[in-house]
Short mmCIF file of C-alpha atoms in Angstrom, two decimals:
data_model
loop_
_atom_site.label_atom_id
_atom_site.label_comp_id
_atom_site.label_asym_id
_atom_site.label_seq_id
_atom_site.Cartn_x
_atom_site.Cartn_y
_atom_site.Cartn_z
CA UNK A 1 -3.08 -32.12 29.33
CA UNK A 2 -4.93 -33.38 32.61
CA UNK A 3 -5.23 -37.01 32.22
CA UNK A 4 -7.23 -37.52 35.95
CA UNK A 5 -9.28 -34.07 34.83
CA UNK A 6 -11.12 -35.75 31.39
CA UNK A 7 -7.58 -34.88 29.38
CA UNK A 8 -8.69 -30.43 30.29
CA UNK A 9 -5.43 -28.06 30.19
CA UNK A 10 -4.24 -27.61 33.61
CA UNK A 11 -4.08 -24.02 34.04
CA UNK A 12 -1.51 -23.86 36.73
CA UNK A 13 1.14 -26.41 34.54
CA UNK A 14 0.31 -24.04 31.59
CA UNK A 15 1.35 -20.93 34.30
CA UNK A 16 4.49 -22.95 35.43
CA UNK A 17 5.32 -23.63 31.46
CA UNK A 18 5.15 -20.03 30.67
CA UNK A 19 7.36 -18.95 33.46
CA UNK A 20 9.75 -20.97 32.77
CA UNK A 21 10.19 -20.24 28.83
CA UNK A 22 13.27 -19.48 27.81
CA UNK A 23 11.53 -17.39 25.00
CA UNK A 24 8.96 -15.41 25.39
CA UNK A 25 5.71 -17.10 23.72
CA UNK A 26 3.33 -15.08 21.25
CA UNK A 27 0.54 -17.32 20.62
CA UNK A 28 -0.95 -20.26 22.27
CA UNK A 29 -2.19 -23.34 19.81
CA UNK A 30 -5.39 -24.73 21.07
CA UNK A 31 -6.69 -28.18 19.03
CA UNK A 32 -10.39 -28.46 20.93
CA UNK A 33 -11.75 -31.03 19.82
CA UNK A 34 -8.18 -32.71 19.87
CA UNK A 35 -6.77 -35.80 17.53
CA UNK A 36 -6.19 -38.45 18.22
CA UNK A 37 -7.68 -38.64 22.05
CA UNK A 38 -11.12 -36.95 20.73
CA UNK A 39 -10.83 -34.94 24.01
CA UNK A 40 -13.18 -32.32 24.73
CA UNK A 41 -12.49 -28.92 26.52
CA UNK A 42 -15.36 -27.91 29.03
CA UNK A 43 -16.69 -24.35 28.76
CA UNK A 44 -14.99 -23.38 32.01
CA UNK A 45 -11.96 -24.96 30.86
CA UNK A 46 -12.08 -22.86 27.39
CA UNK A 47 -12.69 -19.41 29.66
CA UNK A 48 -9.76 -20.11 32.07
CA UNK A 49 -7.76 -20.09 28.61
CA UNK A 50 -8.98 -17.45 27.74
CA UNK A 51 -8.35 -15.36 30.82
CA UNK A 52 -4.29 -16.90 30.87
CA UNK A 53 -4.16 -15.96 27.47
CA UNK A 54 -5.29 -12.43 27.80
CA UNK A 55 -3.26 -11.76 30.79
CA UNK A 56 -0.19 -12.85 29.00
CA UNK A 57 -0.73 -11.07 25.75
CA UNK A 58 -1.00 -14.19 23.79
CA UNK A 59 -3.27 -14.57 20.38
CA UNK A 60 -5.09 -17.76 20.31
CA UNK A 61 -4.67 -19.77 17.27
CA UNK A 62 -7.24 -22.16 17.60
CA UNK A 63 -7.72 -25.66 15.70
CA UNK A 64 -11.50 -26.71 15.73
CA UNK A 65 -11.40 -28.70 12.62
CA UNK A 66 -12.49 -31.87 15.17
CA UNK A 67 -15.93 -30.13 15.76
CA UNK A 68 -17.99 -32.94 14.38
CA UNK A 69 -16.18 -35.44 15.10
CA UNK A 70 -17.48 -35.68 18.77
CA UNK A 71 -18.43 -39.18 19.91
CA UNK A 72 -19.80 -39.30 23.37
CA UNK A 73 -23.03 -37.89 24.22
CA UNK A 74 -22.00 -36.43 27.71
CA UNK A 75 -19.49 -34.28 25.91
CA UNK A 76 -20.10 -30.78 23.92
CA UNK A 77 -18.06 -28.98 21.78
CA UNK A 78 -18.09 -24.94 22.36
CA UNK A 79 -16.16 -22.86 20.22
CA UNK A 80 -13.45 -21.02 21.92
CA UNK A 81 -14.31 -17.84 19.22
CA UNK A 82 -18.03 -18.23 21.24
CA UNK A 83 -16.51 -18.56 24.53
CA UNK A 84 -14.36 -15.37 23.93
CA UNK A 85 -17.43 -13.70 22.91
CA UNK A 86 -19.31 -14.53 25.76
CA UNK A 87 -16.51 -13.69 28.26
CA UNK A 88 -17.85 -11.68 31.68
CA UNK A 89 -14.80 -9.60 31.45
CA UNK A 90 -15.29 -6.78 28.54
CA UNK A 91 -11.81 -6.36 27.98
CA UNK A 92 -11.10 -9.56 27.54
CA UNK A 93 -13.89 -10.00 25.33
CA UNK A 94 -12.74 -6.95 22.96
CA UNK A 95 -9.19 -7.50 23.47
CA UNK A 96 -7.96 -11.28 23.39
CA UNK A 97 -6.69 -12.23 19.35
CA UNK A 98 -8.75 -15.34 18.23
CA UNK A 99 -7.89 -16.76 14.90
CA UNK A 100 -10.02 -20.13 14.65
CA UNK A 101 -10.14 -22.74 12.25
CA UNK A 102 -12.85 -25.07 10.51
CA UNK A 103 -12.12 -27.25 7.41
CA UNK A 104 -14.35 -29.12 5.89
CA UNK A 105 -11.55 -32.30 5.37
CA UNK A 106 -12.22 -33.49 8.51
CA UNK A 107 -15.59 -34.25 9.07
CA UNK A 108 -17.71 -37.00 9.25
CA UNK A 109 -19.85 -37.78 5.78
CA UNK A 110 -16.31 -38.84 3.82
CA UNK A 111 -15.13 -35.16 3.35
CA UNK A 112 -11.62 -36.48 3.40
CA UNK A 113 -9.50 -35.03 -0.44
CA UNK A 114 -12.44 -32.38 -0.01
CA UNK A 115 -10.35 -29.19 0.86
CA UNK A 116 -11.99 -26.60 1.87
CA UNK A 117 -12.59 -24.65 5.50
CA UNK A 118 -12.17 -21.29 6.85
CA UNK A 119 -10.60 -18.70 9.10
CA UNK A 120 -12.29 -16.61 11.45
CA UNK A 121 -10.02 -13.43 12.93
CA UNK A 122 -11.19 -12.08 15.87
CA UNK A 123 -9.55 -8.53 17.74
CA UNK A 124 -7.16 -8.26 15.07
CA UNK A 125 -6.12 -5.22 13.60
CA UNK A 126 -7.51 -4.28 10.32
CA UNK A 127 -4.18 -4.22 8.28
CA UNK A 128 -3.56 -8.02 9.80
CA UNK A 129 -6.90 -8.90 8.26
CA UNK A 130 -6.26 -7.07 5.34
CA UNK A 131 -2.50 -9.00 4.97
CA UNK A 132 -4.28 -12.17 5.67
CA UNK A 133 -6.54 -11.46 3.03
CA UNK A 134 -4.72 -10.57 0.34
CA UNK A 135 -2.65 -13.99 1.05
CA UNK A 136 -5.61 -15.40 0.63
CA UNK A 137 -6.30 -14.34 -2.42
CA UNK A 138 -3.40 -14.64 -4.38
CA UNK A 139 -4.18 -18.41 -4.18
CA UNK A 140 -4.27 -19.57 -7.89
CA UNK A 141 -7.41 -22.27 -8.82
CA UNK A 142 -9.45 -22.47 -5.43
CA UNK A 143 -11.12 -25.77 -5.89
CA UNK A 144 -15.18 -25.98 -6.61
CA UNK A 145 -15.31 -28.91 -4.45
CA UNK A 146 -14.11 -27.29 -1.80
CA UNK A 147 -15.86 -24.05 -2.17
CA UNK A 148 -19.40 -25.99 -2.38
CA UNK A 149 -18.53 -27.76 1.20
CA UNK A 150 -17.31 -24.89 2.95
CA UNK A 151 -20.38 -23.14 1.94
CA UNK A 152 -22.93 -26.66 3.02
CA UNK A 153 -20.93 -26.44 6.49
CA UNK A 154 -20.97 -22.56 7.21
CA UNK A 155 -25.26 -22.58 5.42
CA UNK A 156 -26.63 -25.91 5.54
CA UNK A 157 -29.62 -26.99 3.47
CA UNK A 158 -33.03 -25.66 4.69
CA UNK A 159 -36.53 -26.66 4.11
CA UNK A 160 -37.36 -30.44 2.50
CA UNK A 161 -33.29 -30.74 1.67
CA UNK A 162 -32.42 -30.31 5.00
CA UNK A 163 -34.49 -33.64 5.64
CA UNK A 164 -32.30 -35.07 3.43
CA UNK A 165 -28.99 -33.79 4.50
CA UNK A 166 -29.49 -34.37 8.05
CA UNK A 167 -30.83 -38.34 7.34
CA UNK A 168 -27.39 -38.68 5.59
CA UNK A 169 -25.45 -36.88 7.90
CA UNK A 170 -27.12 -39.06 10.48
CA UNK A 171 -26.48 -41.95 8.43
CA UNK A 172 -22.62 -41.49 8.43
CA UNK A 173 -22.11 -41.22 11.84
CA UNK A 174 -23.73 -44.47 12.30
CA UNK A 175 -20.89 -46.21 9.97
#
């Protein structure tokens, strides 16, 4: 991390790093937003990630359970899933492995004990998914609570509840 470039992944210490691996790496971790600094990634930032991680044959594990947790108005959170998907470069786009991650534990209304979130896998081949999956689903007792916030986060309220959700969403941040 870049302290003098807003706390952004230099690209060429992440080059030097990789060279210089005594084992070859597989996967690159990405946290965005990250804990504790609350640093952001910039779009451009995200894509030259992208590109290093594509040209090196690495699948992207990345950690965006921070999302809402953004506190400065200047800064915007893009998903690195969206930024793969909106790559210039095709192959890139239909190529680079993207498994990201949302939970609903981290957030800002008090979802802390609530555990619940999601995987999205992007580029992967199908008996991966399939593995991943079935893991899945072999968990014993998936938790209501958890279910119900995943599903409020992924499909929010609409129509007069959404008035209602967003006022105390609103009202949370402001604690």
């Amino acid at each position: 991390m870049d302290e003098d470039g807003t706390w952004s992944l230099n690209i060429a210490k992440l080059e030097e790093a990789y060279a210089n691996a005594k084992v070859k790496p597989s996967a690159l971790v990405l946290i965005n937003p990250g804990n504790p600094t609350g640093q952001v990634l910039d779009y451009k930032n995200l894509q030259d990630i992208a590109e290093f991680c594509y040209k090196n044959d690495l699948v992207v594990l990345s950690d965006e359970v921070y999302q809402e947790n953004i506190h400065q108005d200047a800064k915007g959170f893009h998903s690195f899933r969206k930024v793969t998907l909106n790559h210039p470069n095709t192959k890139l786009r239909d190529g680079l492995q993207v498994a990201s991650y949302h939970s609903t534990s981290k957030g800002v209304i008090g979802e802390c004990g609530r555990r619940g979130g999601f995987m999205q896998m992007m580029n992967f081949p199908a008996d991966i998914v399939a593995q991943m999956t079935k893991l899945q689903s072999i968990q014993l007792c998936p938790n209501v609570d958890g279910q119900l916030m995943t599903m409020l986060m992924t499909d929010p309220p609409t129509g007069s509840s959404e008035t209602k959700y967003r006022a105390e969403y609103n009202r949370s941040e402001e604690r």
